[in-house]
Tab-separated table of C-alpha atoms and ligand atoms in Angstrom:
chain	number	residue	atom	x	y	z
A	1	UNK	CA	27.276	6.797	-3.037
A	2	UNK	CA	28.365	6.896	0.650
A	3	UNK	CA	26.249	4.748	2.530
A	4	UNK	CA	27.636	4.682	5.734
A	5	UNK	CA	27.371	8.240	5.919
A	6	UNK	CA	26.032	10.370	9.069
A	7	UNK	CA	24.856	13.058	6.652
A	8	UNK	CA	20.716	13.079	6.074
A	9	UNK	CA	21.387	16.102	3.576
A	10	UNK	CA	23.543	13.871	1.396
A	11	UNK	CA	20.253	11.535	0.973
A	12	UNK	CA	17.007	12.334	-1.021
A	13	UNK	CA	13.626	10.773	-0.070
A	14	UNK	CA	12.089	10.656	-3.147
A	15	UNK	CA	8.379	8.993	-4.068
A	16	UNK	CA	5.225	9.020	-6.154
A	17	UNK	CA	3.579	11.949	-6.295
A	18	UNK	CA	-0.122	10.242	-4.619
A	19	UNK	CA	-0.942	8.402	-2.124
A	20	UNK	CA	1.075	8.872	0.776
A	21	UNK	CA	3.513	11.083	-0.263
A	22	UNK	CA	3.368	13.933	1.672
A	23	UNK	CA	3.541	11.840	4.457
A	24	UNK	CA	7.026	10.343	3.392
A	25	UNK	CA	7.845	13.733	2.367
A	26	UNK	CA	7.059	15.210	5.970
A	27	UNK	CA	8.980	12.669	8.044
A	28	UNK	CA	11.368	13.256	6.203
A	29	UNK	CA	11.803	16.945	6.367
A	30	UNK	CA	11.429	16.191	10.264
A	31	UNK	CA	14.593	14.060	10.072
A	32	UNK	CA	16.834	16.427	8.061
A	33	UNK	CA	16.314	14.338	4.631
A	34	UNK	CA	15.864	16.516	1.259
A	35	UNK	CA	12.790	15.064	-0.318
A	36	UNK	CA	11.501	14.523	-4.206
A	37	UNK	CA	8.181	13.617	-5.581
A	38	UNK	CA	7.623	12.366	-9.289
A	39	UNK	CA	4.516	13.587	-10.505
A	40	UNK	CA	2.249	12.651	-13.424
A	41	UNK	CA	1.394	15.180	-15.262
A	42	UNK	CA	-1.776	16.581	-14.889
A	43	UNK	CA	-2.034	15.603	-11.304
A	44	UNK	CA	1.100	17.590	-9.889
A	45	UNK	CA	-0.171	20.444	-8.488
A	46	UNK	CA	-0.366	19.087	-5.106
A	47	UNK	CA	3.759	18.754	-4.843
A	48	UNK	CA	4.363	21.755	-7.779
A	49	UNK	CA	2.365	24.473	-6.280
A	50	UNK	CA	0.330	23.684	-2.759
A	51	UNK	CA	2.861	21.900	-0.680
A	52	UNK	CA	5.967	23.181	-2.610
A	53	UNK	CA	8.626	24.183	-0.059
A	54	UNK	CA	9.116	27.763	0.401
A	55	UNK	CA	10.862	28.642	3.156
A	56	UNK	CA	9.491	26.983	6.429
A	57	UNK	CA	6.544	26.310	4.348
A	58	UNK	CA	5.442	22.794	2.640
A	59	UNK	CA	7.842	19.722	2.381
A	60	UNK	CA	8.154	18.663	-1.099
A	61	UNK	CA	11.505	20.403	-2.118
A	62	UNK	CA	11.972	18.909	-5.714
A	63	UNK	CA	9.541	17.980	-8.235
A	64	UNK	CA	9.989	16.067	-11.344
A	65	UNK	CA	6.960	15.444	-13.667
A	66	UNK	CA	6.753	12.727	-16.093
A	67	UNK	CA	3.813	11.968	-18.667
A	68	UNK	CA	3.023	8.378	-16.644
A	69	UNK	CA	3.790	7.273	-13.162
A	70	UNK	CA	5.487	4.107	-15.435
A	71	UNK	CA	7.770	6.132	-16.471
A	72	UNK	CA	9.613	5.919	-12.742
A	73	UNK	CA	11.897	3.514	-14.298
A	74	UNK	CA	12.616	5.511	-17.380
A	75	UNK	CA	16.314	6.385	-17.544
A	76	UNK	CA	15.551	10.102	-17.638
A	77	UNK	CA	13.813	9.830	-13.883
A	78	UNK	CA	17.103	6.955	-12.902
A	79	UNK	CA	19.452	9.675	-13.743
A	80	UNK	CA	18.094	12.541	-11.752
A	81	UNK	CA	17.192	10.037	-8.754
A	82	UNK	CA	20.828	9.144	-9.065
A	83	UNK	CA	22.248	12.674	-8.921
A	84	UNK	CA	19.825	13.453	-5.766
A	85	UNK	CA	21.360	10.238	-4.085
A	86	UNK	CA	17.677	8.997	-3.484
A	87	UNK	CA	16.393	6.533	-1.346
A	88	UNK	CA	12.853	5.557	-2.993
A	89	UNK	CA	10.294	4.796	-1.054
A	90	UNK	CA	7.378	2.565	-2.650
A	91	UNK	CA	3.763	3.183	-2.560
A	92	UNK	CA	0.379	1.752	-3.908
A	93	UNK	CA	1.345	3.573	-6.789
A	94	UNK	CA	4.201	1.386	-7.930
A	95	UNK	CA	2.004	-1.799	-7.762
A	96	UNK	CA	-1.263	-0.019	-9.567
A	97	UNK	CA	1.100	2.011	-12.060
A	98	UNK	CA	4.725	0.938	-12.540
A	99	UNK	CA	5.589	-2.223	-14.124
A	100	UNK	CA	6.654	-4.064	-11.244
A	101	UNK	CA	9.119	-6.168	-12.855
A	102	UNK	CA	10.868	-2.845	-13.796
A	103	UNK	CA	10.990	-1.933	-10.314
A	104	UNK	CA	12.564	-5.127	-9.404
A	105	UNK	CA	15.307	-5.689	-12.024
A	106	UNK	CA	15.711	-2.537	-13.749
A	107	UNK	CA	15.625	-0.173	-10.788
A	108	UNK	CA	19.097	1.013	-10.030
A	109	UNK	CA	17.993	3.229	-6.859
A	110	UNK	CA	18.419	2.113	-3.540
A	111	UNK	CA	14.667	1.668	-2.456
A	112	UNK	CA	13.194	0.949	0.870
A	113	UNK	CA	11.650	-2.284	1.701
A	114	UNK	CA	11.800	-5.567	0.254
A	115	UNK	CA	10.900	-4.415	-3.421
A	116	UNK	CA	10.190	-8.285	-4.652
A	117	UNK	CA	7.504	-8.331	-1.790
A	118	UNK	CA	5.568	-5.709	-3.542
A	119	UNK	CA	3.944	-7.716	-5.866
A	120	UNK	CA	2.906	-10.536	-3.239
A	121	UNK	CA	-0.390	-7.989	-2.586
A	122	UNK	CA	-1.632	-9.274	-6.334
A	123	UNK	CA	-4.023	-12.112	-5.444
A	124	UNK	CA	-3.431	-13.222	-9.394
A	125	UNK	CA	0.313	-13.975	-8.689
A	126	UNK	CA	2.493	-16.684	-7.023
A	127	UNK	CA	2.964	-16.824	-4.074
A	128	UNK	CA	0.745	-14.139	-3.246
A	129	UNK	CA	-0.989	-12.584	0.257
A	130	UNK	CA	-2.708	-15.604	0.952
A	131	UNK	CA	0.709	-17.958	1.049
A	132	UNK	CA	1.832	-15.519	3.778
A	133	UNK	CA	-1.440	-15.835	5.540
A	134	UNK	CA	-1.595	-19.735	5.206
A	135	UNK	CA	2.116	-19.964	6.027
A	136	UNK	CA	1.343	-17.675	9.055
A	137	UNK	CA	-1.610	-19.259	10.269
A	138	UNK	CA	-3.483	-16.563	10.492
A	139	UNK	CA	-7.344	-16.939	9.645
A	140	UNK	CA	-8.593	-15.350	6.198
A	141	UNK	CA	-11.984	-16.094	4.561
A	142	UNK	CA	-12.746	-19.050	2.995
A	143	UNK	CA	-11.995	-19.191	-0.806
A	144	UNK	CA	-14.529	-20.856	-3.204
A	145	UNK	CA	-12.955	-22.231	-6.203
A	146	UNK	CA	-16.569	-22.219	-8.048
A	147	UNK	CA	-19.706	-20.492	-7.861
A	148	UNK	CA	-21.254	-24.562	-7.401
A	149	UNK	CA	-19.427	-24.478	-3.924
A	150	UNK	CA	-20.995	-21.379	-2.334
A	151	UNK	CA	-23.218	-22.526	1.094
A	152	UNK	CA	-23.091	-19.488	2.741
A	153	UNK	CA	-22.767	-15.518	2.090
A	154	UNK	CA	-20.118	-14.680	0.212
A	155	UNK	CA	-18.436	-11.111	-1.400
A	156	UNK	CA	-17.058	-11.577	-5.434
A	157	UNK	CA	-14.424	-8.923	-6.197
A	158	UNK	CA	-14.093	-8.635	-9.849
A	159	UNK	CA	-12.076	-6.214	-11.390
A	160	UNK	CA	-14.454	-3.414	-12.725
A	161	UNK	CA	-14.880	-3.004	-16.528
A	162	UNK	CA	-13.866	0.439	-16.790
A	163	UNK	CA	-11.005	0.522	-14.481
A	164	UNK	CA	-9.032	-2.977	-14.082
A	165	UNK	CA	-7.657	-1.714	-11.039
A	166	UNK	CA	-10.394	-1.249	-8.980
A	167	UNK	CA	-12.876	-3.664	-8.524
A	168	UNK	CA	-16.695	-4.300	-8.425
A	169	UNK	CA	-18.210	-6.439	-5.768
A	170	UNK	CA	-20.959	-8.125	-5.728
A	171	UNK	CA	-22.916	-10.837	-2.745
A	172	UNK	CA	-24.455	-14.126	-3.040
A	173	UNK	CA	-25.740	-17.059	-1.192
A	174	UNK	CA	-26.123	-19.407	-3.811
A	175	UNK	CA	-24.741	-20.594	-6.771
A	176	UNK	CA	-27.904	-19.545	-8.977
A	177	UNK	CA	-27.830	-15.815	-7.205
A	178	UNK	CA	-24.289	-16.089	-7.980
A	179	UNK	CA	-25.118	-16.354	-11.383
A	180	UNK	CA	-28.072	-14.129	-11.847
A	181	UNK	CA	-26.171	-11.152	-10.193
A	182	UNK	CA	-23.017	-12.220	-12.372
A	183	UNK	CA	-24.826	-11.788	-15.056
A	184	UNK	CA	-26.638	-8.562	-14.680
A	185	UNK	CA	-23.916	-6.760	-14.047
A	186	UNK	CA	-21.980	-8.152	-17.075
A	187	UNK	CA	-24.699	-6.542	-19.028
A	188	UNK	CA	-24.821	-3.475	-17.775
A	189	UNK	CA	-21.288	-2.982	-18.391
A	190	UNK	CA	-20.000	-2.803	-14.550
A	191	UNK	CA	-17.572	-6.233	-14.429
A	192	UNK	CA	-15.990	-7.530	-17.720
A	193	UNK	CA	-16.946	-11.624	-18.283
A	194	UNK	CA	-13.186	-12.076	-19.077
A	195	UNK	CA	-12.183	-10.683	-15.788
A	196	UNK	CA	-15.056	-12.090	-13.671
A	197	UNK	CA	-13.769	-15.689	-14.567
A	198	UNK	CA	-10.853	-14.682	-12.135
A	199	UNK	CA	-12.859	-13.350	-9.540
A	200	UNK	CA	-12.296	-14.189	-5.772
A	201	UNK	CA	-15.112	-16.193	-4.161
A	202	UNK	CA	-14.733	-15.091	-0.329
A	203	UNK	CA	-16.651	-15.969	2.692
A	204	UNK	CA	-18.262	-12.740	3.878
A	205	UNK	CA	-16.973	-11.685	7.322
A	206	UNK	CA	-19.216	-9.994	9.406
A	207	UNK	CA	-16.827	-8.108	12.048
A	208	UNK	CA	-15.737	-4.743	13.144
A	209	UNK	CA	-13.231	-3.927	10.285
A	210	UNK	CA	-9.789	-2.426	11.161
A	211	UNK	CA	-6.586	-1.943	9.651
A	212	UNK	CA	-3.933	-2.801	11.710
A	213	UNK	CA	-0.809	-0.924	10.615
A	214	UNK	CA	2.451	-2.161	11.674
A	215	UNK	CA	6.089	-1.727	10.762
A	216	UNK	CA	8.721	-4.029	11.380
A	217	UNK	CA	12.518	-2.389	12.153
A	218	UNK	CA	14.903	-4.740	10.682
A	219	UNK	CA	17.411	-2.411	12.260
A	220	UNK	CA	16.043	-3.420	16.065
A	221	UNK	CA	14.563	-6.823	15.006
A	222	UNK	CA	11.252	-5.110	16.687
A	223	UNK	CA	7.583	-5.318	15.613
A	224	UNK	CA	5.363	-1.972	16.121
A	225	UNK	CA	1.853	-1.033	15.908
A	226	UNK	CA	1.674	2.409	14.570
A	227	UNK	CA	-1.751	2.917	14.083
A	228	UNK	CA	-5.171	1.608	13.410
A	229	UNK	CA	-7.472	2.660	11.560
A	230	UNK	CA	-10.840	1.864	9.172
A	231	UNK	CA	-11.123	2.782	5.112
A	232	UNK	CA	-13.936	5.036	4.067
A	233	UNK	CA	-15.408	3.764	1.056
A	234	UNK	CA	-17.510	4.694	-1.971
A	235	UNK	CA	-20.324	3.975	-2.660
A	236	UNK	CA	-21.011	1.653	0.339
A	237	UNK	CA	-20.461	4.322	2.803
A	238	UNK	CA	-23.386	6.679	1.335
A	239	UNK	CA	-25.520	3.656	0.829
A	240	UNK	CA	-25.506	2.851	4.864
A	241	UNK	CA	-26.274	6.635	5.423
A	242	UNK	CA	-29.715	5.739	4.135
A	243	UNK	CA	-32.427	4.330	5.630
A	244	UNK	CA	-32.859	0.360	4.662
A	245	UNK	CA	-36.082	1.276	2.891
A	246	UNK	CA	-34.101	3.411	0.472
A	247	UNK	CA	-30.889	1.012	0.180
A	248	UNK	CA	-33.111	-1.317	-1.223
A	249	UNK	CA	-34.740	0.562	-3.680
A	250	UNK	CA	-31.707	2.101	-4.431
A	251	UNK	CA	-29.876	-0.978	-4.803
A	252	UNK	CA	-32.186	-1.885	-7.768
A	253	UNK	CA	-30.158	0.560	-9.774
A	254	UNK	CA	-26.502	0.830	-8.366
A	255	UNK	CA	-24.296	-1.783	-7.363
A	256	UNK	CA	-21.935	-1.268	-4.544
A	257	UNK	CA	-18.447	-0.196	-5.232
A	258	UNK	CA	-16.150	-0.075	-2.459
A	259	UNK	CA	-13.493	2.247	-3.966
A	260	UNK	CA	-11.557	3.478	-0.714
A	261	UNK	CA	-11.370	7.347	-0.481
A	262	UNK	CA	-10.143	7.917	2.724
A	263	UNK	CA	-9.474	6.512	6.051
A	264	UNK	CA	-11.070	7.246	9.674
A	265	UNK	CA	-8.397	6.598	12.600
A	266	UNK	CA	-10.112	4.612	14.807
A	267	UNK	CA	-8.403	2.522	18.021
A	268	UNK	CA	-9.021	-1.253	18.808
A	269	UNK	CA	-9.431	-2.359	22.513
A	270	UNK	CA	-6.157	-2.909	24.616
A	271	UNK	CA	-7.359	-6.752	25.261
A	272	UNK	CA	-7.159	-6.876	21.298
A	273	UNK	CA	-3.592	-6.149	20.960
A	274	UNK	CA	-1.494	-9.045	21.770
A	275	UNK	CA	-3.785	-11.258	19.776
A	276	UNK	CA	-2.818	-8.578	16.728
A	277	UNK	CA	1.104	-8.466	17.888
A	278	UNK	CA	0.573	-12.313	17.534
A	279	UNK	CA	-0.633	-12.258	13.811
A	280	UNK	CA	1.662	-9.488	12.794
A	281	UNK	CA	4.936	-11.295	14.051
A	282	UNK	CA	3.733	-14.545	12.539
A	283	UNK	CA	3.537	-12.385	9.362
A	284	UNK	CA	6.750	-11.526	9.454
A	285	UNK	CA	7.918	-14.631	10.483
A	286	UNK	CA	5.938	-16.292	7.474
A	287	UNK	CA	7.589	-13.644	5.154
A	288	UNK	CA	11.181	-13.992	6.399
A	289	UNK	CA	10.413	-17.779	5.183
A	290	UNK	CA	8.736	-16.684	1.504
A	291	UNK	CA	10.426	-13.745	0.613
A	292	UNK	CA	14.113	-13.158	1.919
A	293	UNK	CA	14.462	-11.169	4.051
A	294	UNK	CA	11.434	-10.307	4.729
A	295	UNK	CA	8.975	-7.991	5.195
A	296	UNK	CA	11.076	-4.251	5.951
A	297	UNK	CA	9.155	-1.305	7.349
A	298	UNK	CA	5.504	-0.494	6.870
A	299	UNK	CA	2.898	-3.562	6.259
A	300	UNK	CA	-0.716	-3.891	6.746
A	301	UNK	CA	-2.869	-6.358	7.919
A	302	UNK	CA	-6.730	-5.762	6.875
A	303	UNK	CA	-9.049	-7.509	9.106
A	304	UNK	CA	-12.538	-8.393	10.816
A	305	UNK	CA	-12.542	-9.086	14.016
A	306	UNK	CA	-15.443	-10.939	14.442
A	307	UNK	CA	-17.270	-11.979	17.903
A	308	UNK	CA	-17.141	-15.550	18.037
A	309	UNK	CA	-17.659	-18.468	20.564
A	310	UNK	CA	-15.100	-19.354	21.459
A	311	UNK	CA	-13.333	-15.435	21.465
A	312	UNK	CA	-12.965	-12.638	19.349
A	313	UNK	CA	-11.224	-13.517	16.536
A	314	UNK	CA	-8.877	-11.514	13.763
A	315	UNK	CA	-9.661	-12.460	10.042
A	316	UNK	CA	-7.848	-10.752	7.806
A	317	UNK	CA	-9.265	-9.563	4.553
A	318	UNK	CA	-6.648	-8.116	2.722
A	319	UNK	CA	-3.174	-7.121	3.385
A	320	UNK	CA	-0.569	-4.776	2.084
A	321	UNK	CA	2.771	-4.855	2.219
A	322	UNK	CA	4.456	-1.405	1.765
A	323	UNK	CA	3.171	2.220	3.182
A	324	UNK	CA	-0.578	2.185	4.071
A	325	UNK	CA	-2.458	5.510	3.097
A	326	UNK	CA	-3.684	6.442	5.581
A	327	UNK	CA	-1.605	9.386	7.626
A	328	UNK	CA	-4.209	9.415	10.070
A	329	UNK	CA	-2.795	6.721	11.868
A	330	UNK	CA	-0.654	9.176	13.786
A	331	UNK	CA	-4.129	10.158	15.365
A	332	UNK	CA	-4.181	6.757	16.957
A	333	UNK	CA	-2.142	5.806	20.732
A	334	UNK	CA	-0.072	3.610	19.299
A	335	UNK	CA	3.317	5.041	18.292
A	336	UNK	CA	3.406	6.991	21.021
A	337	UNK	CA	2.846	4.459	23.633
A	338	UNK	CA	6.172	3.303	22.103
A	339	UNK	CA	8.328	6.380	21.111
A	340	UNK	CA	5.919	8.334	23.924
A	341	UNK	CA	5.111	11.146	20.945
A	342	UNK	CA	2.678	10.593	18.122
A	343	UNK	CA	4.701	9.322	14.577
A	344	UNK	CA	3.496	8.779	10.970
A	345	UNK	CA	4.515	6.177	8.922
A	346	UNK	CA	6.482	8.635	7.071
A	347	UNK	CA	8.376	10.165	9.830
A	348	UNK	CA	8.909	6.246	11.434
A	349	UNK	CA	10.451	5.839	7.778
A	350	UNK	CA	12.831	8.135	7.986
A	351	UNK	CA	13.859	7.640	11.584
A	352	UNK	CA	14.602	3.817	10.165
A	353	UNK	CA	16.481	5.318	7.290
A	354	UNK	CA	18.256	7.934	9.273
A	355	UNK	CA	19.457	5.390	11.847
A	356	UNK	CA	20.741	2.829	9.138
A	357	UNK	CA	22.385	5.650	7.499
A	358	UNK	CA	24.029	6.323	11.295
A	359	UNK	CA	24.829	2.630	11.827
A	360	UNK	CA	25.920	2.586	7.579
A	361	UNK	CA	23.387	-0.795	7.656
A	362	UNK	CA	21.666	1.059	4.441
A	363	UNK	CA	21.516	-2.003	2.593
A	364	UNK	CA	19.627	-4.030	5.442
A	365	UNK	CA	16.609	-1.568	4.915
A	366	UNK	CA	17.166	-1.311	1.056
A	367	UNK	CA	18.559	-4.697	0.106
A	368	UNK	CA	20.413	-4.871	-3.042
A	369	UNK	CA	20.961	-1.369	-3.223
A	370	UNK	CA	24.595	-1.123	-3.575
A	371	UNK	CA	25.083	-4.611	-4.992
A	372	UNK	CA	22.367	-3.349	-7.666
A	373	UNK	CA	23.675	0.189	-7.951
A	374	UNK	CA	24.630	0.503	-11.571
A	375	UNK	CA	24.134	-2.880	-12.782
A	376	UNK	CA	20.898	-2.156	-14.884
A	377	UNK	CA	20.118	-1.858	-18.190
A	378	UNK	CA	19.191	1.758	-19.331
A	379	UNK	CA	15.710	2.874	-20.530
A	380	UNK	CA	14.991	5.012	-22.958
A	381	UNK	CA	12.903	8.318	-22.342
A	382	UNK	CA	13.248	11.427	-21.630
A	383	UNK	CA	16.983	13.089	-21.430
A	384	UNK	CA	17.711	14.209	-17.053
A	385	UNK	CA	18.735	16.810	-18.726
A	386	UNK	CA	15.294	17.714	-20.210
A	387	UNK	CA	13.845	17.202	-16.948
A	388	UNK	CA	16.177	18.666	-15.201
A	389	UNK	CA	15.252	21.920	-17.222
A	390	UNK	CA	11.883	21.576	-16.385
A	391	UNK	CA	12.805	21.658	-12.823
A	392	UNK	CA	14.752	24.873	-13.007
A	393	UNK	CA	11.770	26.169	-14.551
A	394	UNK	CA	8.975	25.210	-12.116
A	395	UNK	CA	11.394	25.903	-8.799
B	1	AMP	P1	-10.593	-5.525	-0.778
B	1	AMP	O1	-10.335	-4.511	-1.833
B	1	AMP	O2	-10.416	-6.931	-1.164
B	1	AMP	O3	-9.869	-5.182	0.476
B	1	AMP	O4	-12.115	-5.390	-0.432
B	1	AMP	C1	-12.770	-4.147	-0.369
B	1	AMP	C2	-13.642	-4.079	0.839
B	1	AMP	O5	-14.593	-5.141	0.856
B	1	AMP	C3	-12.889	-4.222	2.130
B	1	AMP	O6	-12.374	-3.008	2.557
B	1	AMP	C4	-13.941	-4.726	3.059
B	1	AMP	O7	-14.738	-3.659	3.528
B	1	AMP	C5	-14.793	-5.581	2.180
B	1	AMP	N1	-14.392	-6.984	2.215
B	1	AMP	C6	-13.503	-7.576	1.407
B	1	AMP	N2	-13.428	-8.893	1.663
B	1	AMP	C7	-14.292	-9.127	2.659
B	1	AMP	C8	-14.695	-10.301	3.345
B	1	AMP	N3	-14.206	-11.479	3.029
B	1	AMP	N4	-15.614	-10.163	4.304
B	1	AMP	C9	-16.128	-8.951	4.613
B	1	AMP	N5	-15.822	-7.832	3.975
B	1	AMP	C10	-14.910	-7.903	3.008
């Protein structure tokens, strides 16, 4: 692998087929990059067939489908990444369906970012988002070890029953409504007990809720803000549509869910930036410190801003620390009052790729990758070979 290279063609962008992945695959189309999505089956159509590329048309030029997303890690998947010379780019995906300590040891493919920060976004592990916070100083809601320590309103995100990964939340004010509502939605199946002994207690915010999307260029030492924006969720956003009257009837029955399906770009005011420049570099400050070295590329910082006295202030709710998706950042000012033109996080991806490839400082934006290359142990799965032939079948 030649990673001081000045060829983009050499490289393939590959990801997981969801999430954000046309995104990564567009930007890098735009930049000359060859692109590959792996697809679970059942849920490929999207990269096999809609936005296949076919002459100027669509930007996913290679496709491999496996039976699980997990299966990123297999050998079979390793060996055709290899022969593409890809540069992986991590999504949600990896954290909600790759083992992640696969994707750290046993991952032989250069991949962008910090891969050991990925699993710092699971509030169960240590250190975790709120270290970074803490160690940033930047404010996040109060955590209540117990239900006997609530005194004010507070949200409980438990993990849902049904799907581990997403969660069910549920309100309180007390310890005893903690309880009561704890325990009504145990029985009607909607949060497991087991997994509501590790829920999160939080302080409920009352702000203006915003994402604020950043990326930080190891390559220029420079902070950006590419886009803000706010997550459309189900089933709270259908409950506000209706009038009180009916939320509370309704509410009877249905418990809120707030399973994200979609994003709304949205802008913040320009007397709110600094203070957000301020929390993002003290982010990446905090996770230069934690995590060596550091945050690379896209991270998110999830926040209220609430009114105050004394000022406005940011809380931040949640964060993540890889691509956010939500393409409809682009729709927002902020990358172009920087780069004067509108960019995605894909395309600002592969500009940060295609640069380090220019400058051969590959490994700053991938770290390990060629001290890693080849060093792994090999997984059993599927043959490349057999999914190579699948390839030449579906292209
Ligand atoms: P999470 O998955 O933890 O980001 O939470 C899901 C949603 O719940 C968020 O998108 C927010 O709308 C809301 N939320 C989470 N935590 C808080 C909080 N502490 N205060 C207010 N709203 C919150």
């Amino acid at each position: 692998m030649n990673h001081g290279s000045n060829n983009n063609r050499a490289y393939t962008i590959a990801t997981l087929g969801g999430h954000s992945a046309l995104d990564v695959c567009l930007g890098a189309k735009r930049h000359g990059f060859s692109t590959l999505v792996v697809c679970q089956k059942g849920r490929e159509k999207t990269y096999t067939d809609y936005y296949k590329t076919r002459g100027s048309l669509g930007v996913v030029d290679h496709a491999v489908v496996v039976d699980k997303f997990a299966d990123l890690t297999s050998k079979g998947v390793i060996d055709v990444l290899r022969e593409h010379n890809s540069i992986f780019i991590p999504s949600r995906y990896c954290q909600v369906y790759c083992k992640l300590d696969e994707l750290e040891h046993s991952f032989p493919i250069p991949m962008f970012g910090n891969r050991m920060m990925l699993r710092f976004e699971e509030r169960y592990e240590r250190p975790n988002q709120y270290d970074l916070l803490r160690k940033a100083g930047i404010r996040f809601p109060r955590q209540f070890k117990s239900p006997s320590e609530i005194d004010r309103l507070v949200i409980v995100k438990a993990s849902e029953a049904a799907r581990g990964y997403e969660r069910g939340f549920f309100f309180a004010s007390s310890e005893e409504e903690f309880k009561r509502t704890a325990s009504e939605l145990v029985k009607a199946g909607q949060i497991s007990e087991g997994l509501l002994k590790g829920a999160v207690i939080e302080e409920y915010v009352l702000g203006v809720q915003v994402n604020l999307n950043f990326f930080y260029s190891p390559l220029n030492n420079r902070l950006e803000i590419l886009g803000t924006d706010t997550r459309r969720q189900t089933n709270i956003d259908g409950l506000l549509r209706l009038p009180a009257s009916e939320q509370l009837k309704v509410l009877d029955r249905i418990s809120v869910k707030y399973v994200e399906s979609g994003h709304i770009a949205c802008t913040v005011k320009e007397s709110l930036l600094e203070k957000a420049f301020r929390a993002g570099e003290a982010f990446v400050g905090a996770s230069k410190e934690l995590c060596k070295p550091g945050i690379i590329g896209p991270f998110s910082l999830q926040a209220a801003i609430t009114p105050g006295p004394p000022t406005e202030e940011i809380v931040v709710f949640d964060c993540s620390l890889r691509i956010p998706g939500s393409p409809g950042t682009a729709a927002t000012p902020y990358s172009a009052y920087l780069y004067r033109k509108p960019l995605s996080f894909g395309e600002r991806i592969a500009m940060e790729i295609k640069e380090a490839v220019r400058l051969g400082r590959l490994d700053e934006v991938s770290p390990s990758a060629e001290k890693l290359f080849g060093k792994f142990p090999r997984t059993t799965k599927r043959s490349a070979q057999e999914i190579k032939d699948e390839m030449k079948k579906r292209w």
